[in-house]
Tab-separated table of C-alpha atoms in Angstrom:
chain	number	residue	atom	x	y	z
B	1	MET	CA	-14.964	-49.385	-23.460
B	2	HIS	CA	-11.676	-51.196	-24.080
B	3	GLU	CA	-10.934	-53.775	-21.401
B	4	THR	CA	-7.707	-55.739	-21.087
B	5	TYR	CA	-6.828	-58.560	-18.729
B	6	SER	CA	-3.550	-60.375	-18.183
B	7	ALA	CA	-2.250	-63.054	-15.840
B	8	SER	CA	0.946	-64.917	-15.126
B	9	PRO	CA	0.852	-68.731	-15.490
B	10	ARG	CA	0.915	-71.167	-12.607
B	11	LEU	CA	4.340	-72.228	-11.365
B	12	GLU	CA	4.435	-75.507	-13.324
B	13	LEU	CA	4.079	-73.612	-16.615
B	14	LYS	CA	6.435	-70.693	-16.049
B	15	ASN	CA	9.221	-72.305	-18.084
B	16	TYR	CA	6.871	-72.474	-21.070
B	17	VAL	CA	4.330	-69.655	-20.762
B	18	CYS	CA	5.012	-65.952	-20.218
B	19	ALA	CA	1.446	-64.729	-19.825
B	20	PHE	CA	-2.221	-65.049	-20.699
B	21	ALA	CA	-4.042	-61.968	-21.970
B	22	GLN	CA	-7.458	-60.904	-23.173
B	23	ARG	CA	-8.890	-57.797	-24.823
B	24	ARG	CA	-12.517	-56.834	-25.265
B	25	LEU	CA	-13.932	-53.847	-27.133
B	26	GLU	CA	-17.617	-53.072	-26.683
B	27	GLN	CA	-19.694	-52.735	-29.835
B	28	ASP	CA	-19.712	-48.927	-29.713
B	29	SER	CA	-15.939	-48.652	-29.156
B	30	ALA	CA	-13.931	-46.501	-31.532
B	31	ALA	CA	-11.674	-48.362	-33.948
B	32	LEU	CA	-8.019	-48.635	-32.912
B	33	VAL	CA	-4.812	-49.150	-34.870
B	34	GLU	CA	-1.904	-50.610	-32.882
B	35	PRO	CA	1.590	-51.385	-34.198
B	36	VAL	CA	3.077	-54.841	-33.604
B	37	PRO	CA	6.776	-54.494	-32.695
B	38	ALA	CA	9.451	-57.177	-32.785
B	39	CYS	CA	9.120	-59.805	-30.040
B	40	LEU	CA	10.557	-63.172	-29.045
B	41	GLU	CA	7.397	-64.642	-27.527
B	42	GLN	CA	5.476	-67.163	-29.596
B	43	ILE	CA	1.717	-66.695	-29.461
B	44	PHE	CA	-1.561	-68.579	-29.749
B	45	ASN	CA	-4.166	-65.901	-30.548
B	46	PHE	CA	-7.878	-66.777	-30.319
B	47	GLU	CA	-10.716	-64.635	-31.696
B	48	PHE	CA	-14.278	-64.984	-30.349
B	49	GLY	CA	-15.939	-61.812	-31.649
B	50	ILE	CA	-15.295	-59.494	-34.573
B	51	HIS	CA	-11.963	-60.517	-36.062
B	52	PRO	CA	-9.203	-57.870	-36.150
B	53	ILE	CA	-7.577	-56.934	-39.450
B	54	GLY	CA	-3.830	-57.224	-39.937
B	55	GLU	CA	-2.128	-54.719	-42.216
B	56	LEU	CA	1.330	-55.303	-43.678
B	57	GLY	CA	3.790	-52.598	-44.630
B	58	ASP	CA	2.792	-52.786	-48.300
B	59	ALA	CA	-0.832	-52.011	-47.299
B	60	ARG	CA	-2.034	-55.590	-47.870
B	61	ARG	CA	-4.691	-56.551	-45.330
B	62	PHE	CA	-5.978	-59.862	-44.036
B	63	THR	CA	-8.521	-60.972	-41.455
B	64	LEU	CA	-7.088	-62.823	-38.474
B	65	ASN	CA	-8.114	-66.472	-38.142
B	66	ARG	CA	-10.129	-67.619	-35.169
B	67	LEU	CA	-6.883	-69.247	-33.992
B	68	SER	CA	-3.595	-67.858	-35.258
B	69	ILE	CA	-0.233	-69.352	-34.338
B	70	VAL	CA	2.398	-66.632	-34.410
B	71	GLY	CA	6.152	-67.104	-34.296
B	72	ALA	CA	8.851	-64.854	-32.895
B	73	SER	CA	9.560	-61.847	-35.058
B	74	ALA	CA	12.204	-59.399	-35.982
B	75	TYR	CA	10.451	-56.230	-37.031
B	76	ARG	CA	8.516	-55.897	-40.242
B	77	PRO	CA	5.871	-53.160	-40.633
B	78	PHE	CA	2.626	-54.592	-39.286
B	79	ASN	CA	-0.435	-52.921	-37.763
B	80	MET	CA	-3.456	-54.420	-36.042
B	81	HIS	CA	-6.865	-52.836	-36.697
B	82	LEU	CA	-9.270	-53.411	-33.803
B	83	TYR	CA	-13.002	-52.730	-33.971
B	84	GLY	CA	-15.981	-52.696	-31.636
B	85	GLY	CA	-17.005	-56.267	-30.864
B	86	VAL	CA	-13.457	-57.658	-30.815
B	87	GLU	CA	-12.837	-60.281	-28.125
B	88	SER	CA	-9.371	-61.846	-28.195
B	89	PHE	CA	-7.554	-64.269	-25.899
B	90	ALA	CA	-3.837	-64.953	-26.236
B	91	ILE	CA	-1.248	-67.294	-24.783
B	92	PHE	CA	2.231	-65.774	-24.863
B	93	PHE	CA	4.757	-68.617	-24.864
B	94	GLN	CA	8.395	-68.530	-23.852
B	95	PRO	CA	10.721	-68.357	-26.896
B	96	LEU	CA	11.495	-72.109	-26.891
B	97	ALA	CA	8.061	-73.440	-25.995
B	98	PHE	CA	6.766	-74.290	-29.475
B	99	TRP	CA	9.483	-76.909	-29.771
B	100	GLN	CA	9.305	-78.143	-26.186
B	101	LEU	CA	5.510	-78.480	-25.963
B	102	PHE	CA	4.436	-79.181	-29.540
B	103	GLY	CA	7.564	-80.363	-31.344
B	104	LEU	CA	7.274	-77.425	-33.757
B	105	PRO	CA	10.619	-76.287	-35.235
B	106	MET	CA	11.314	-72.730	-34.156
B	107	ASP	CA	12.913	-71.570	-37.385
B	108	SER	CA	9.755	-72.438	-39.361
B	109	PHE	CA	7.656	-69.940	-37.382
B	110	VAL	CA	9.900	-66.855	-37.309
B	111	ASN	CA	8.061	-63.869	-38.822
B	112	GLN	CA	5.104	-66.117	-39.705
B	113	HIS	CA	1.384	-66.402	-38.883
B	114	TYR	CA	-0.327	-69.767	-39.402
B	115	GLU	CA	-3.941	-70.844	-39.133
B	116	GLY	CA	-4.266	-73.005	-36.019
B	117	TYR	CA	-5.977	-76.019	-37.599
B	118	ALA	CA	-3.257	-76.254	-40.258
B	119	VAL	CA	-0.677	-76.722	-37.491
B	120	LEU	CA	-2.502	-78.570	-34.700
B	121	GLY	CA	-5.373	-80.278	-36.525
B	122	ARG	CA	-8.524	-81.139	-34.555
B	123	GLU	CA	-6.762	-80.247	-31.334
B	124	ALA	CA	-6.943	-76.579	-32.378
B	125	ASP	CA	-10.727	-76.716	-32.837
B	126	GLN	CA	-11.222	-78.514	-29.536
B	127	LEU	CA	-9.181	-75.924	-27.670
B	128	TRP	CA	-10.958	-73.006	-29.367
B	129	ASN	CA	-14.381	-74.470	-28.552
B	130	ARG	CA	-13.478	-74.995	-24.898
B	131	LEU	CA	-12.203	-71.440	-24.517
B	132	ALA	CA	-15.220	-70.020	-26.377
B	133	GLU	CA	-17.538	-71.671	-23.847
B	134	ALA	CA	-15.792	-69.962	-20.927
B	135	VAL	CA	-17.642	-67.007	-19.429
B	136	THR	CA	-14.738	-65.200	-17.764
B	137	PHE	CA	-11.060	-64.555	-18.383
B	138	ALA	CA	-10.187	-66.571	-15.269
B	139	GLU	CA	-12.045	-69.585	-16.686
B	140	ARG	CA	-10.163	-69.289	-19.968
B	141	VAL	CA	-6.856	-69.208	-18.129
B	142	LYS	CA	-7.913	-72.304	-16.179
B	143	PHE	CA	-8.852	-74.216	-19.350
B	144	ALA	CA	-5.665	-73.143	-21.139
B	145	GLU	CA	-3.520	-74.284	-18.226
B	146	ALA	CA	-5.325	-77.630	-18.087
B	147	TYR	CA	-4.573	-78.069	-21.803
B	148	LEU	CA	-0.891	-77.180	-21.428
B	149	LEU	CA	0.018	-78.987	-18.197
B	150	PRO	CA	0.175	-82.531	-19.692
B	151	LYS	CA	2.363	-81.182	-22.489
B	152	ALA	CA	4.668	-79.533	-19.967
B	153	LEU	CA	5.086	-82.846	-18.138
B	154	ASN	CA	6.318	-84.401	-21.396
B	155	ALA	CA	8.238	-81.404	-22.711
B	156	GLY	CA	11.063	-81.980	-25.172
B	157	ARG	CA	14.632	-81.488	-24.012
B	158	LYS	CA	16.437	-78.327	-25.020
B	159	SER	CA	19.519	-78.488	-27.226
B	160	SER	CA	22.677	-76.592	-26.329
B	161	ILE	CA	21.725	-73.862	-28.810
B	162	MET	CA	18.271	-73.590	-27.244
B	163	ASN	CA	19.891	-73.237	-23.826
B	164	ALA	CA	22.058	-70.473	-25.250
B	165	ALA	CA	18.958	-68.701	-26.573
B	166	LEU	CA	17.342	-68.991	-23.149
B	167	TYR	CA	20.504	-67.629	-21.532
B	168	ILE	CA	20.458	-64.626	-23.877
B	169	SER	CA	16.751	-63.999	-23.222
B	170	ARG	CA	17.129	-64.074	-19.449
B	171	ALA	CA	20.077	-61.695	-19.662
B	172	LYS	CA	17.846	-59.340	-21.690
B	173	GLY	CA	20.173	-59.420	-24.665
B	174	THR	CA	23.137	-57.874	-22.863
B	175	LEU	CA	25.612	-60.789	-23.159
B	176	ARG	CA	28.713	-60.826	-25.324
B	177	LEU	CA	28.113	-63.470	-27.965
B	178	ASP	CA	31.729	-64.621	-28.076
B	179	HIS	CA	31.413	-65.506	-24.382
B	180	VAL	CA	28.236	-67.496	-25.070
B	181	ALA	CA	29.969	-69.319	-27.934
B	182	ASN	CA	32.941	-70.133	-25.697
B	183	GLN	CA	30.639	-71.741	-23.142
B	184	LEU	CA	29.477	-74.098	-25.896
B	185	SER	CA	33.068	-74.744	-27.009
B	186	LEU	CA	32.246	-73.243	-30.397
B	187	GLY	CA	33.902	-70.579	-32.463
B	188	LEU	CA	31.801	-67.459	-32.894
B	189	ARG	CA	31.021	-68.068	-36.582
B	190	GLN	CA	30.042	-71.695	-35.989
B	191	PHE	CA	27.845	-70.605	-33.093
B	192	GLU	CA	26.187	-67.979	-35.300
B	193	ARG	CA	25.503	-70.529	-38.062
B	194	ASN	CA	24.096	-73.105	-35.658
B	195	PHE	CA	21.955	-70.528	-33.867
B	196	LEU	CA	20.448	-69.146	-37.083
B	197	SER	CA	19.742	-72.646	-38.399
B	198	GLU	CA	17.962	-73.781	-35.231
B	199	ILE	CA	16.334	-70.626	-33.861
B	200	GLY	CA	15.590	-68.826	-37.128
B	201	LEU	CA	17.202	-65.528	-36.087
B	202	SER	CA	20.885	-64.692	-35.860
B	203	PRO	CA	22.143	-64.480	-32.253
B	204	LYS	CA	22.910	-60.793	-32.767
B	205	LEU	CA	19.368	-60.012	-33.911
B	206	TYR	CA	17.894	-62.276	-31.235
B	207	SER	CA	19.866	-60.339	-28.603
B	208	ARG	CA	18.732	-57.005	-30.017
B	209	VAL	CA	15.082	-58.029	-29.863
B	210	ALA	CA	15.504	-59.378	-26.308
B	211	ARG	CA	17.025	-56.089	-25.154
B	212	PHE	CA	14.476	-53.979	-27.040
B	213	GLN	CA	11.423	-55.700	-25.596
B	214	ALA	CA	12.887	-55.713	-22.071
B	215	ALA	CA	13.531	-51.971	-22.293
B	216	LEU	CA	10.074	-51.361	-23.776
B	217	ASP	CA	8.335	-53.400	-21.073
B	218	MET	CA	10.194	-51.577	-18.309
B	219	ARG	CA	9.295	-48.170	-19.742
B	220	ILE	CA	5.626	-49.149	-20.087
B	221	HIS	CA	5.560	-50.408	-16.500
B	222	ARG	CA	7.755	-47.688	-14.980
B	223	GLN	CA	6.837	-44.542	-16.832
B	224	ASP	CA	8.932	-42.383	-14.507
B	225	THR	CA	12.114	-44.029	-15.842
B	226	GLY	CA	14.047	-41.520	-17.938
B	227	TRP	CA	15.129	-42.497	-21.437
B	228	ALA	CA	18.804	-41.894	-20.666
B	229	ASN	CA	18.590	-44.095	-17.568
B	230	LEU	CA	16.815	-46.779	-19.572
B	231	ALA	CA	19.519	-46.714	-22.244
B	232	ASN	CA	22.213	-47.058	-19.591
B	233	GLU	CA	20.449	-49.872	-17.733
B	234	PHE	CA	20.166	-52.027	-20.855
B	235	GLY	CA	23.666	-51.428	-22.125
B	236	TYR	CA	23.011	-49.162	-25.095
B	237	TYR	CA	25.958	-46.967	-26.047
B	238	ASP	CA	23.802	-43.905	-25.469
B	239	GLN	CA	20.233	-42.673	-25.848
B	240	THR	CA	20.682	-42.108	-29.589
B	241	HIS	CA	21.683	-45.758	-30.031
B	242	MET	CA	18.549	-46.863	-28.178
B	243	ILE	CA	16.311	-44.604	-30.280
B	244	LYS	CA	17.733	-46.068	-33.494
B	245	ASP	CA	17.166	-49.599	-32.203
B	246	PHE	CA	13.546	-48.801	-31.320
B	247	GLN	CA	12.993	-47.373	-34.796
B	248	LYS	CA	14.463	-50.452	-36.479
B	249	LEU	CA	12.507	-52.924	-34.333
B	250	SER	CA	9.165	-51.131	-34.130
B	251	GLY	CA	9.103	-48.465	-36.824
B	252	PHE	CA	8.764	-45.706	-34.229
B	253	SER	CA	10.825	-43.638	-31.835
B	254	PRO	CA	10.467	-44.713	-28.172
B	255	LYS	CA	8.057	-41.869	-27.374
B	256	ASP	CA	5.882	-42.482	-30.437
B	257	LEU	CA	5.776	-46.227	-29.795
B	258	LEU	CA	4.546	-45.693	-26.234
B	259	LEU	CA	1.730	-43.511	-27.539
B	260	ARG	CA	0.634	-46.086	-30.136
B	261	ILE	CA	1.318	-49.565	-28.757
B	262	GLY	CA	-1.915	-49.933	-26.788
B	263	ASP	CA	-2.280	-53.429	-25.288
B	264	MET	CA	0.282	-55.228	-27.466
B	265	ARG	CA	2.571	-55.767	-24.430
B	266	PRO	CA	0.248	-57.045	-21.640
B	267	PRO	CA	1.259	-56.136	-18.057
B	268	ALA	CA	1.836	-59.766	-17.034
B	269	LEU	CA	4.733	-59.935	-19.517
B	270	MET	CA	6.551	-57.447	-17.316
B	271	GLY	CA	6.275	-59.441	-14.111
B	272	ALA	CA	3.799	-56.867	-12.805
B	273	VAL	CA	1.350	-59.552	-11.655
B	274	GLY	CA	1.952	-62.333	-9.167
B	275	GLU	CA	1.061	-65.971	-9.746
B	276	SER	CA	-2.245	-65.714	-7.907
B	277	GLN	CA	-3.605	-62.515	-9.423
B	278	ILE	CA	-5.145	-61.238	-12.621
B	279	LEU	CA	-4.598	-57.672	-13.732
B	280	THR	CA	-7.645	-55.993	-15.208
B	281	THR	CA	-7.465	-52.637	-16.933
B	282	SER	CA	-9.897	-50.557	-18.910
B	283	VAL	CA	-10.394	-46.969	-19.917
B	284	SER	CA	-11.619	-46.157	-16.419
B	285	ASP	CA	-10.415	-49.086	-14.339
B	286	HIS	CA	-7.139	-50.504	-13.022
B	287	ARG	CA	-7.297	-53.098	-10.289
B	288	LEU	CA	-6.054	-56.461	-9.125
B	289	ILE	CA	-8.651	-59.186	-8.885
B	290	PRO	CA	-7.948	-62.350	-6.824
B	291	ARG	CA	-7.964	-65.456	-8.944
């Protein structure tokens, strides 16, 4: 049995947290291999059971830490190997939240995984222990929100470049970058330099990833959406252009990615769950459970 849970954050955290998610594989579950595509969310990933194995494109493997801090990523070949006994809990943060909540520079985390204690010190162990004691997913969400709320009340202010990144994200990567630069009274090249220096990705690549993951999430959530319609809705030149973008940012064609991605894009990331509900899915189950 492979169970997944996801939930949207409470209203006070929506500017900083996209979703909470959990996966659980029973001991007799078959092993799974799921690709990790490009994404803009920053992630705290907690492991409470058998630790998954990460595999890089050059076939190097490593065991995930009990708390991994993961930055935004442009695509690099990366697969997650999941085994029976895995129990993971993740906090998916908004693209700017590492800086706002923890004072962590965004550019230092792009395409990187760090061990939690190395970044947060004893705070990481305290948070892991509290979440490990929780019996249910709902309790873990409650503890995580209690941990994050004081930080949200003292969140750092966004710079103009950060606001531009947020603007691009909310527009799902469909904005003309020269227009964004003009709003900041910057030339396009200066805007590109400043954006890369502060965010860690070029604005063009950042926009591509924003559009890609928005299109992917919509197709996962609305499987009756045709590929041509999806390409048109997100401003791709045509379906061929979209297919090439999917291949560059995930390593797979759209159809192949949907078959392989598993639970890497939790439903709550798509706005499929309201603030007061938790979505629970499994091999044989799909229901909304009141929180």
